[in-house]
mmCIF file of C-alpha atoms in Angstrom:
data_model
loop_
_atom_site.group_PDB
_atom_site.id
_atom_site.type_symbol
_atom_site.label_atom_id
_atom_site.label_comp_id
_atom_site.label_asym_id
_atom_site.label_seq_id
_atom_site.Cartn_x
_atom_site.Cartn_y
_atom_site.Cartn_z
ATOM 1 C CA MET P 1 55.144 81.300 182.675
ATOM 2 C CA PRO P 2 52.883 84.097 181.338
ATOM 3 C CA PRO P 3 52.061 84.068 177.633
ATOM 4 C CA MET P 4 54.234 86.061 175.265
ATOM 5 C CA THR P 5 52.772 89.516 174.619
ATOM 6 C CA VAL P 6 53.202 91.389 171.334
ATOM 7 C CA ASP P 7 52.013 94.927 170.735
ATOM 8 C CA ALA P 8 51.363 94.520 167.019
ATOM 9 C CA HIS P 9 50.632 98.160 166.196
ATOM 10 C CA VAL P 10 53.047 100.895 167.251
ATOM 11 C CA HIS P 11 54.056 104.069 165.394
ATOM 12 C CA VAL P 12 57.010 106.404 165.799
ATOM 13 C CA TRP P 13 57.663 109.614 163.895
ATOM 14 C CA ASP P 14 59.820 112.722 163.819
ATOM 15 C CA ILE P 15 57.936 115.893 162.927
ATOM 16 C CA SER P 16 61.201 117.659 162.103
ATOM 17 C CA GLY P 17 61.692 115.172 159.286
ATOM 18 C CA GLY P 18 64.795 113.697 160.874
ATOM 19 C CA LYS P 19 67.754 112.647 158.812
ATOM 20 C CA PHE P 20 65.431 110.655 156.528
ATOM 21 C CA GLN P 21 63.269 113.753 155.798
ATOM 22 C CA VAL P 22 59.933 111.974 156.183
ATOM 23 C CA GLU P 23 56.909 114.271 156.021
ATOM 24 C CA TYR P 24 53.610 113.479 157.743
ATOM 25 C CA ASP P 25 51.159 115.763 155.954
ATOM 26 C CA TRP P 26 48.145 114.276 157.739
ATOM 27 C CA LEU P 27 49.365 115.668 161.081
ATOM 28 C CA ALA P 28 47.935 119.051 160.107
ATOM 29 C CA GLU P 29 44.453 117.493 160.135
ATOM 30 C CA THR P 30 44.647 115.648 163.437
ATOM 31 C CA SER P 31 44.781 116.205 167.186
ATOM 32 C CA GLU P 32 47.267 118.665 168.638
ATOM 33 C CA VAL P 33 48.609 115.968 170.952
ATOM 34 C CA LEU P 34 49.996 114.097 167.946
ATOM 35 C CA ARG P 35 51.932 117.055 166.550
ATOM 36 C CA ARG P 36 55.221 116.219 168.179
ATOM 37 C CA THR P 37 58.020 113.715 167.759
ATOM 38 C CA TYR P 38 57.380 110.278 169.271
ATOM 39 C CA THR P 39 60.097 107.681 169.818
ATOM 40 C CA LEU P 40 60.146 104.268 171.452
ATOM 41 C CA ASP P 41 61.850 105.850 174.456
ATOM 42 C CA ASP P 42 58.552 107.622 175.174
ATOM 43 C CA LEU P 43 56.668 104.319 175.188
ATOM 44 C CA GLU P 44 59.236 102.146 176.959
ATOM 45 C CA PRO P 45 57.928 102.661 180.538
ATOM 46 C CA ASP P 46 54.461 101.415 179.561
ATOM 47 C CA LEU P 47 55.865 98.485 177.603
ATOM 48 C CA GLY P 48 57.769 97.383 180.679
ATOM 49 C CA ARG P 49 54.795 97.954 182.979
ATOM 50 C CA TYR P 50 52.506 95.728 180.907
ATOM 51 C CA GLY P 51 55.042 93.051 180.078
ATOM 52 C CA VAL P 52 55.150 93.630 176.327
ATOM 53 C CA ASP P 53 57.778 91.276 174.919
ATOM 54 C CA ALA P 54 57.912 92.382 171.273
ATOM 55 C CA LEU P 55 56.671 95.121 168.952
ATOM 56 C CA VAL P 56 55.472 95.644 165.405
ATOM 57 C CA LEU P 57 56.348 99.112 164.122
ATOM 58 C CA VAL P 58 53.866 100.212 161.463
ATOM 59 C CA GLN P 59 54.288 102.847 158.767
ATOM 60 C CA ALA P 60 52.564 106.206 159.081
ATOM 61 C CA ALA P 61 53.717 107.702 155.771
ATOM 62 C CA ASP P 62 53.427 106.338 152.244
ATOM 63 C CA SER P 63 57.138 106.783 151.727
ATOM 64 C CA THR P 64 60.068 104.423 151.340
ATOM 65 C CA ALA P 65 62.145 106.963 153.291
ATOM 66 C CA GLU P 66 60.254 106.028 156.432
ATOM 67 C CA ASN P 67 61.271 102.381 156.021
ATOM 68 C CA ALA P 68 64.865 103.198 156.890
ATOM 69 C CA ALA P 69 63.790 105.191 159.947
ATOM 70 C CA LEU P 70 61.538 102.408 161.221
ATOM 71 C CA LEU P 71 64.090 99.669 160.581
ATOM 72 C CA ASP P 72 66.678 101.714 162.470
ATOM 73 C CA ALA P 73 64.259 102.193 165.390
ATOM 74 C CA ALA P 74 63.518 98.460 165.414
ATOM 75 C CA ALA P 75 67.213 97.583 165.419
ATOM 76 C CA ARG P 76 67.809 99.870 168.408
ATOM 77 C CA ALA P 77 64.756 98.737 170.387
ATOM 78 C CA PRO P 78 65.465 96.989 173.720
ATOM 79 C CA ARG P 79 63.029 94.194 172.821
ATOM 80 C CA PRO P 80 62.395 92.314 169.540
ATOM 81 C CA ALA P 81 60.774 94.629 166.997
ATOM 82 C CA VAL P 82 59.811 94.169 163.349
ATOM 83 C CA VAL P 83 58.562 96.597 160.724
ATOM 84 C CA VAL P 84 55.515 96.840 158.479
ATOM 85 C CA GLY P 85 56.654 99.465 156.004
ATOM 86 C CA TRP P 86 55.598 100.975 152.700
ATOM 87 C CA LEU P 87 56.472 99.916 149.159
ATOM 88 C CA PRO P 88 55.189 101.264 145.817
ATOM 89 C CA LEU P 89 52.435 98.713 145.317
ATOM 90 C CA HIS P 90 50.934 100.881 142.573
ATOM 91 C CA ARG P 91 54.166 100.442 140.570
ATOM 92 C CA PRO P 92 54.715 96.677 140.270
ATOM 93 C CA GLU P 93 57.668 97.235 137.936
ATOM 94 C CA ARG P 94 59.496 98.864 140.855
ATOM 95 C CA MET P 95 58.632 96.211 143.394
ATOM 96 C CA PRO P 96 61.513 93.741 142.840
ATOM 97 C CA ASP P 97 64.068 96.489 143.465
ATOM 98 C CA ALA P 98 62.094 97.873 146.422
ATOM 99 C CA LEU P 99 61.844 94.432 148.025
ATOM 100 C CA SER P 100 65.579 93.906 147.654
ATOM 101 C CA ARG P 101 66.338 97.336 149.180
ATOM 102 C CA TYR P 102 64.347 96.631 152.349
ATOM 103 C CA PRO P 103 64.834 92.946 153.175
ATOM 104 C CA GLY P 104 64.104 93.631 156.844
ATOM 105 C CA LEU P 105 60.412 94.332 156.282
ATOM 106 C CA VAL P 106 57.959 91.668 157.440
ATOM 107 C CA GLY P 107 54.924 93.338 155.897
ATOM 108 C CA VAL P 108 53.691 96.284 153.860
ATOM 109 C CA ARG P 109 50.907 98.823 154.336
ATOM 110 C CA HIS P 110 49.442 101.599 152.213
ATOM 111 C CA MET P 111 47.212 104.246 153.767
ATOM 112 C CA ILE P 112 44.202 103.213 151.712
ATOM 113 C CA HIS P 113 41.873 105.164 154.008
ATOM 114 C CA ARG P 114 43.617 108.385 152.942
ATOM 115 C CA ASP P 115 44.180 107.578 149.283
ATOM 116 C CA PRO P 116 42.138 109.761 146.880
ATOM 117 C CA ASP P 117 41.114 106.622 144.978
ATOM 118 C CA PRO P 118 38.560 104.699 147.093
ATOM 119 C CA GLU P 119 39.241 101.597 144.984
ATOM 120 C CA TRP P 120 43.039 101.848 145.050
ATOM 121 C CA LEU P 121 43.248 98.399 146.628
ATOM 122 C CA LEU P 122 41.383 96.824 143.697
ATOM 123 C CA ARG P 123 43.633 98.229 140.961
ATOM 124 C CA PRO P 124 45.154 95.554 138.654
ATOM 125 C CA GLU P 125 48.650 96.951 139.172
ATOM 126 C CA VAL P 126 48.241 96.765 142.955
ATOM 127 C CA SER P 127 47.061 93.181 142.618
ATOM 128 C CA ARG P 128 50.255 92.315 140.742
ATOM 129 C CA SER P 129 52.295 93.803 143.560
ATOM 130 C CA LEU P 130 50.316 91.948 146.226
ATOM 131 C CA ALA P 131 51.194 88.735 144.393
ATOM 132 C CA LEU P 132 54.863 89.710 144.688
ATOM 133 C CA LEU P 133 54.427 90.275 148.419
ATOM 134 C CA ALA P 134 52.980 86.802 148.786
ATOM 135 C CA GLU P 135 55.896 85.307 146.859
ATOM 136 C CA ALA P 136 58.331 87.143 149.125
ATOM 137 C CA GLY P 137 56.616 85.828 152.271
ATOM 138 C CA LEU P 138 55.420 89.240 153.457
ATOM 139 C CA SER P 139 52.000 90.231 154.781
ATOM 140 C CA PHE P 140 49.740 93.163 153.874
ATOM 141 C CA ASP P 141 48.087 95.401 156.484
ATOM 142 C CA ALA P 142 44.717 96.757 155.317
ATOM 143 C CA VAL P 143 43.660 100.042 156.931
ATOM 144 C CA ALA P 144 40.026 99.391 156.001
ATOM 145 C CA GLU P 145 38.473 102.050 158.213
ATOM 146 C CA ARG P 146 35.274 102.499 156.158
ATOM 147 C CA PRO P 147 32.604 100.006 155.091
ATOM 148 C CA ASP P 148 33.554 100.324 151.406
ATOM 149 C CA LEU P 149 37.171 99.508 152.236
ATOM 150 C CA LEU P 150 36.261 96.687 154.597
ATOM 151 C CA ALA P 151 34.201 95.142 151.781
ATOM 152 C CA GLN P 152 37.344 95.054 149.623
ATOM 153 C CA VAL P 153 39.350 92.989 152.117
ATOM 154 C CA PRO P 154 37.815 89.570 151.287
ATOM 155 C CA VAL P 155 38.104 90.402 147.578
ATOM 156 C CA ILE P 156 41.864 90.857 147.665
ATOM 157 C CA ALA P 157 42.268 87.967 150.100
ATOM 158 C CA ALA P 158 40.468 85.638 147.680
ATOM 159 C CA ARG P 159 42.654 86.840 144.822
ATOM 160 C CA HIS P 160 45.812 86.158 146.831
ATOM 161 C CA PRO P 161 45.124 83.142 149.057
ATOM 162 C CA THR P 162 48.760 82.768 150.154
ATOM 163 C CA LEU P 163 49.052 86.403 151.251
ATOM 164 C CA PRO P 164 48.374 87.068 154.949
ATOM 165 C CA VAL P 165 46.037 90.074 155.047
ATOM 166 C CA VAL P 166 45.914 91.842 158.409
ATOM 167 C CA LEU P 167 42.793 93.907 159.069
ATOM 168 C CA ASP P 168 43.919 96.882 161.124
ATOM 169 C CA HIS P 169 41.694 98.268 163.899
ATOM 170 C CA LEU P 170 38.948 95.670 163.293
ATOM 171 C CA GLY P 171 37.784 97.835 160.395
ATOM 172 C CA LYS P 172 36.827 100.601 162.883
ATOM 173 C CA PRO P 173 33.552 99.312 164.347
ATOM 174 C CA PRO P 174 30.934 101.998 165.196
ATOM 175 C CA ILE P 175 31.475 101.778 168.953
ATOM 176 C CA ALA P 176 30.705 105.380 169.892
ATOM 177 C CA ALA P 177 27.242 105.156 168.330
ATOM 178 C CA GLY P 178 26.636 101.626 169.592
ATOM 179 C CA GLY P 179 26.190 100.562 165.965
ATOM 180 C CA TRP P 180 26.517 97.073 164.556
ATOM 181 C CA GLN P 181 25.721 96.817 160.861
ATOM 182 C CA PRO P 182 27.064 96.780 158.232
ATOM 183 C CA TRP P 183 30.299 96.341 160.172
ATOM 184 C CA ALA P 184 29.413 92.949 161.686
ATOM 185 C CA ASP P 185 28.506 91.295 158.375
ATOM 186 C CA LEU P 186 31.453 92.855 156.558
ATOM 187 C CA LEU P 187 33.807 91.576 159.260
ATOM 188 C CA ALA P 188 32.322 88.089 158.957
ATOM 189 C CA ALA P 189 32.808 88.206 155.180
ATOM 190 C CA ALA P 190 36.462 89.100 155.677
ATOM 191 C CA ALA P 191 36.864 86.292 158.219
ATOM 192 C CA ALA P 192 35.465 83.795 155.710
ATOM 193 C CA GLN P 193 38.778 84.100 153.854
ATOM 194 C CA PRO P 194 41.242 81.968 155.833
ATOM 195 C CA ASN P 195 44.229 84.209 155.085
ATOM 196 C CA VAL P 196 42.679 87.277 156.756
ATOM 197 C CA VAL P 197 43.748 88.094 160.318
ATOM 198 C CA ALA P 198 42.122 90.709 162.575
ATOM 199 C CA LYS P 199 43.975 93.193 164.757
ATOM 200 C CA ILE P 200 42.255 94.503 167.904
ATOM 201 C CA SER P 201 43.629 98.035 167.825
ATOM 202 C CA GLY P 202 42.535 101.612 167.337
ATOM 203 C CA LEU P 203 39.270 101.171 169.243
ATOM 204 C CA ALA P 204 39.799 104.110 171.593
ATOM 205 C CA THR P 205 39.591 106.623 168.764
ATOM 206 C CA VAL P 206 36.162 105.322 167.688
ATOM 207 C CA SER P 207 34.776 105.145 171.231
ATOM 208 C CA ALA P 208 32.908 107.775 173.231
ATOM 209 C CA PRO P 209 34.812 109.505 176.051
ATOM 210 C CA GLY P 210 34.894 107.451 179.229
ATOM 211 C CA PHE P 211 34.800 104.104 177.397
ATOM 212 C CA THR P 212 35.409 100.857 179.256
ATOM 213 C CA ALA P 213 36.046 97.287 178.230
ATOM 214 C CA ALA P 214 32.286 96.721 178.374
ATOM 215 C CA HIS P 215 31.838 99.039 175.392
ATOM 216 C CA TRP P 216 34.395 97.040 173.407
ATOM 217 C CA ARG P 217 33.418 93.545 174.450
ATOM 218 C CA PRO P 218 30.559 92.901 171.929
ATOM 219 C CA TYR P 219 32.826 93.874 169.031
ATOM 220 C CA VAL P 220 35.768 91.863 170.337
ATOM 221 C CA GLU P 221 33.579 88.823 170.990
ATOM 222 C CA HIS P 222 32.127 88.986 167.475
ATOM 223 C CA THR P 223 35.649 89.178 166.089
ATOM 224 C CA LEU P 224 36.728 86.122 168.057
ATOM 225 C CA ALA P 225 33.582 84.244 167.009
ATOM 226 C CA VAL P 226 34.138 84.744 163.272
ATOM 227 C CA PHE P 227 37.944 84.608 163.159
ATOM 228 C CA GLY P 228 38.943 82.313 166.020
ATOM 229 C CA ALA P 229 41.699 83.244 168.452
ATOM 230 C CA ASP P 230 44.448 81.928 166.182
ATOM 231 C CA ARG P 231 43.613 84.673 163.666
ATOM 232 C CA VAL P 232 43.364 87.575 166.107
ATOM 233 C CA MET P 233 46.135 89.786 167.484
ATOM 234 C CA LEU P 234 46.220 93.044 169.438
ATOM 235 C CA GLY P 235 47.936 96.405 169.205
ATOM 236 C CA GLY P 236 47.998 99.591 171.244
ATOM 237 C CA ASP P 237 47.935 101.972 168.246
ATOM 238 C CA TRP P 238 50.297 104.294 170.119
ATOM 239 C CA PRO P 239 50.666 107.251 169.805
ATOM 240 C CA PHE P 240 47.455 107.704 167.773
ATOM 241 C CA THR P 241 45.510 106.460 170.762
ATOM 242 C CA LEU P 242 46.749 109.421 172.835
ATOM 243 C CA SER P 243 44.185 111.617 171.096
ATOM 244 C CA ALA P 244 41.535 109.631 173.011
ATOM 245 C CA ALA P 245 43.191 107.893 175.980
ATOM 246 C CA THR P 246 46.508 106.911 177.516
ATOM 247 C CA TYR P 247 48.342 103.766 176.498
ATOM 248 C CA ALA P 248 47.634 102.374 179.963
ATOM 249 C CA THR P 249 43.883 102.938 179.618
ATOM 250 C CA VAL P 250 43.801 101.320 176.188
ATOM 251 C CA TRP P 251 45.924 98.349 177.179
ATOM 252 C CA ARG P 252 43.883 97.661 180.318
ATOM 253 C CA ALA P 253 40.599 97.919 178.404
ATOM 254 C CA THR P 254 41.914 95.543 175.750
ATOM 255 C CA LEU P 255 43.045 92.960 178.295
ATOM 256 C CA ASP P 256 39.776 93.281 180.220
ATOM 257 C CA ALA P 257 37.808 92.693 177.020
ATOM 258 C CA LEU P 258 39.738 89.413 176.641
ATOM 259 C CA ALA P 259 39.350 88.350 180.274
ATOM 260 C CA ASP P 260 37.030 85.406 179.559
ATOM 261 C CA LEU P 261 39.324 83.684 177.067
ATOM 262 C CA SER P 262 40.750 80.261 177.815
ATOM 263 C CA PRO P 263 44.496 80.197 178.522
ATOM 264 C CA GLY P 264 45.214 78.805 175.065
ATOM 265 C CA ASP P 265 43.101 81.388 173.248
ATOM 266 C CA ARG P 266 44.536 84.175 175.371
ATOM 267 C CA ALA P 267 48.073 83.128 174.479
ATOM 268 C CA ALA P 268 47.164 83.171 170.786
ATOM 269 C CA VAL P 269 45.663 86.657 170.864
ATOM 270 C CA LEU P 270 48.302 88.198 173.121
ATOM 271 C CA GLY P 271 51.262 87.057 171.090
ATOM 272 C CA GLU P 272 51.243 83.829 169.118
ATOM 273 C CA THR P 273 49.195 85.094 166.181
ATOM 274 C CA ALA P 274 51.315 88.207 165.732
ATOM 275 C CA ALA P 275 54.563 86.259 166.098
ATOM 276 C CA ARG P 276 53.441 83.831 163.386
ATOM 277 C CA ILE P 277 52.102 86.389 160.902
ATOM 278 C CA TYR P 278 54.915 88.899 161.313
ATOM 279 C CA ARG P 279 57.698 86.313 161.754
ATOM 280 C CA ILE P 280 58.884 87.845 165.008
ATOM 281 C CA PRO P 281 62.153 86.310 166.210
ATOM 282 C CA LEU P 282 61.724 85.391 169.871
#
């Protein structure tokens, strides 16, 4: 029986706002291909083609309104799907009510890479909210796409040792330039905290055109070396990835980069880690 496969990083959005009136202001600054509505129906053929068993839907707006839209999409999905949403972590006094309003969330994310405050993640009030997440059994996804943000990941992980911290997109390694430092040491520092988990996702958008698995392999192998397979998961980052490559191209490159794993390690990366961290019912 093939190992369970989880795509742990999928987005959906409605540029018309939909009935939940969610606005995605950042779309004005991004690729034209992303400026349209994307639903799981658009992705379903590829999910079936590559044997994806379950999904993690991830927020793309710092808005509680989007939580309802994502939870509805997850409930209607033809395969198990869970949601990493958004809660007002900067307002810890509002967190108990917010947590009770969205009991279906398995994790929370804030778009720290777009926040005007580069040290938003280190704020005392955010720390109080992260403690509440840990108490509630939720995880936190860190979009640490810059070295300064990646350096903050082990800091918050050490402050909250019972909180699973998921590093999205491997902290965006400098693949296109063939760079290595400071990314490699910062990733190792994050991995030194046992509650940090790495997500192999979003690599297409930091790669040069015409990338192959060979371009990704050194970064993936370093990740596996410092984290271990039981703390690594993968995600397609659809539809963001469409600004650089098709879902099929990304998924094949990801699987090819993992081709040398043992069966046990492969099973962990393809699905077991994500199922454990995000409490996916299978």
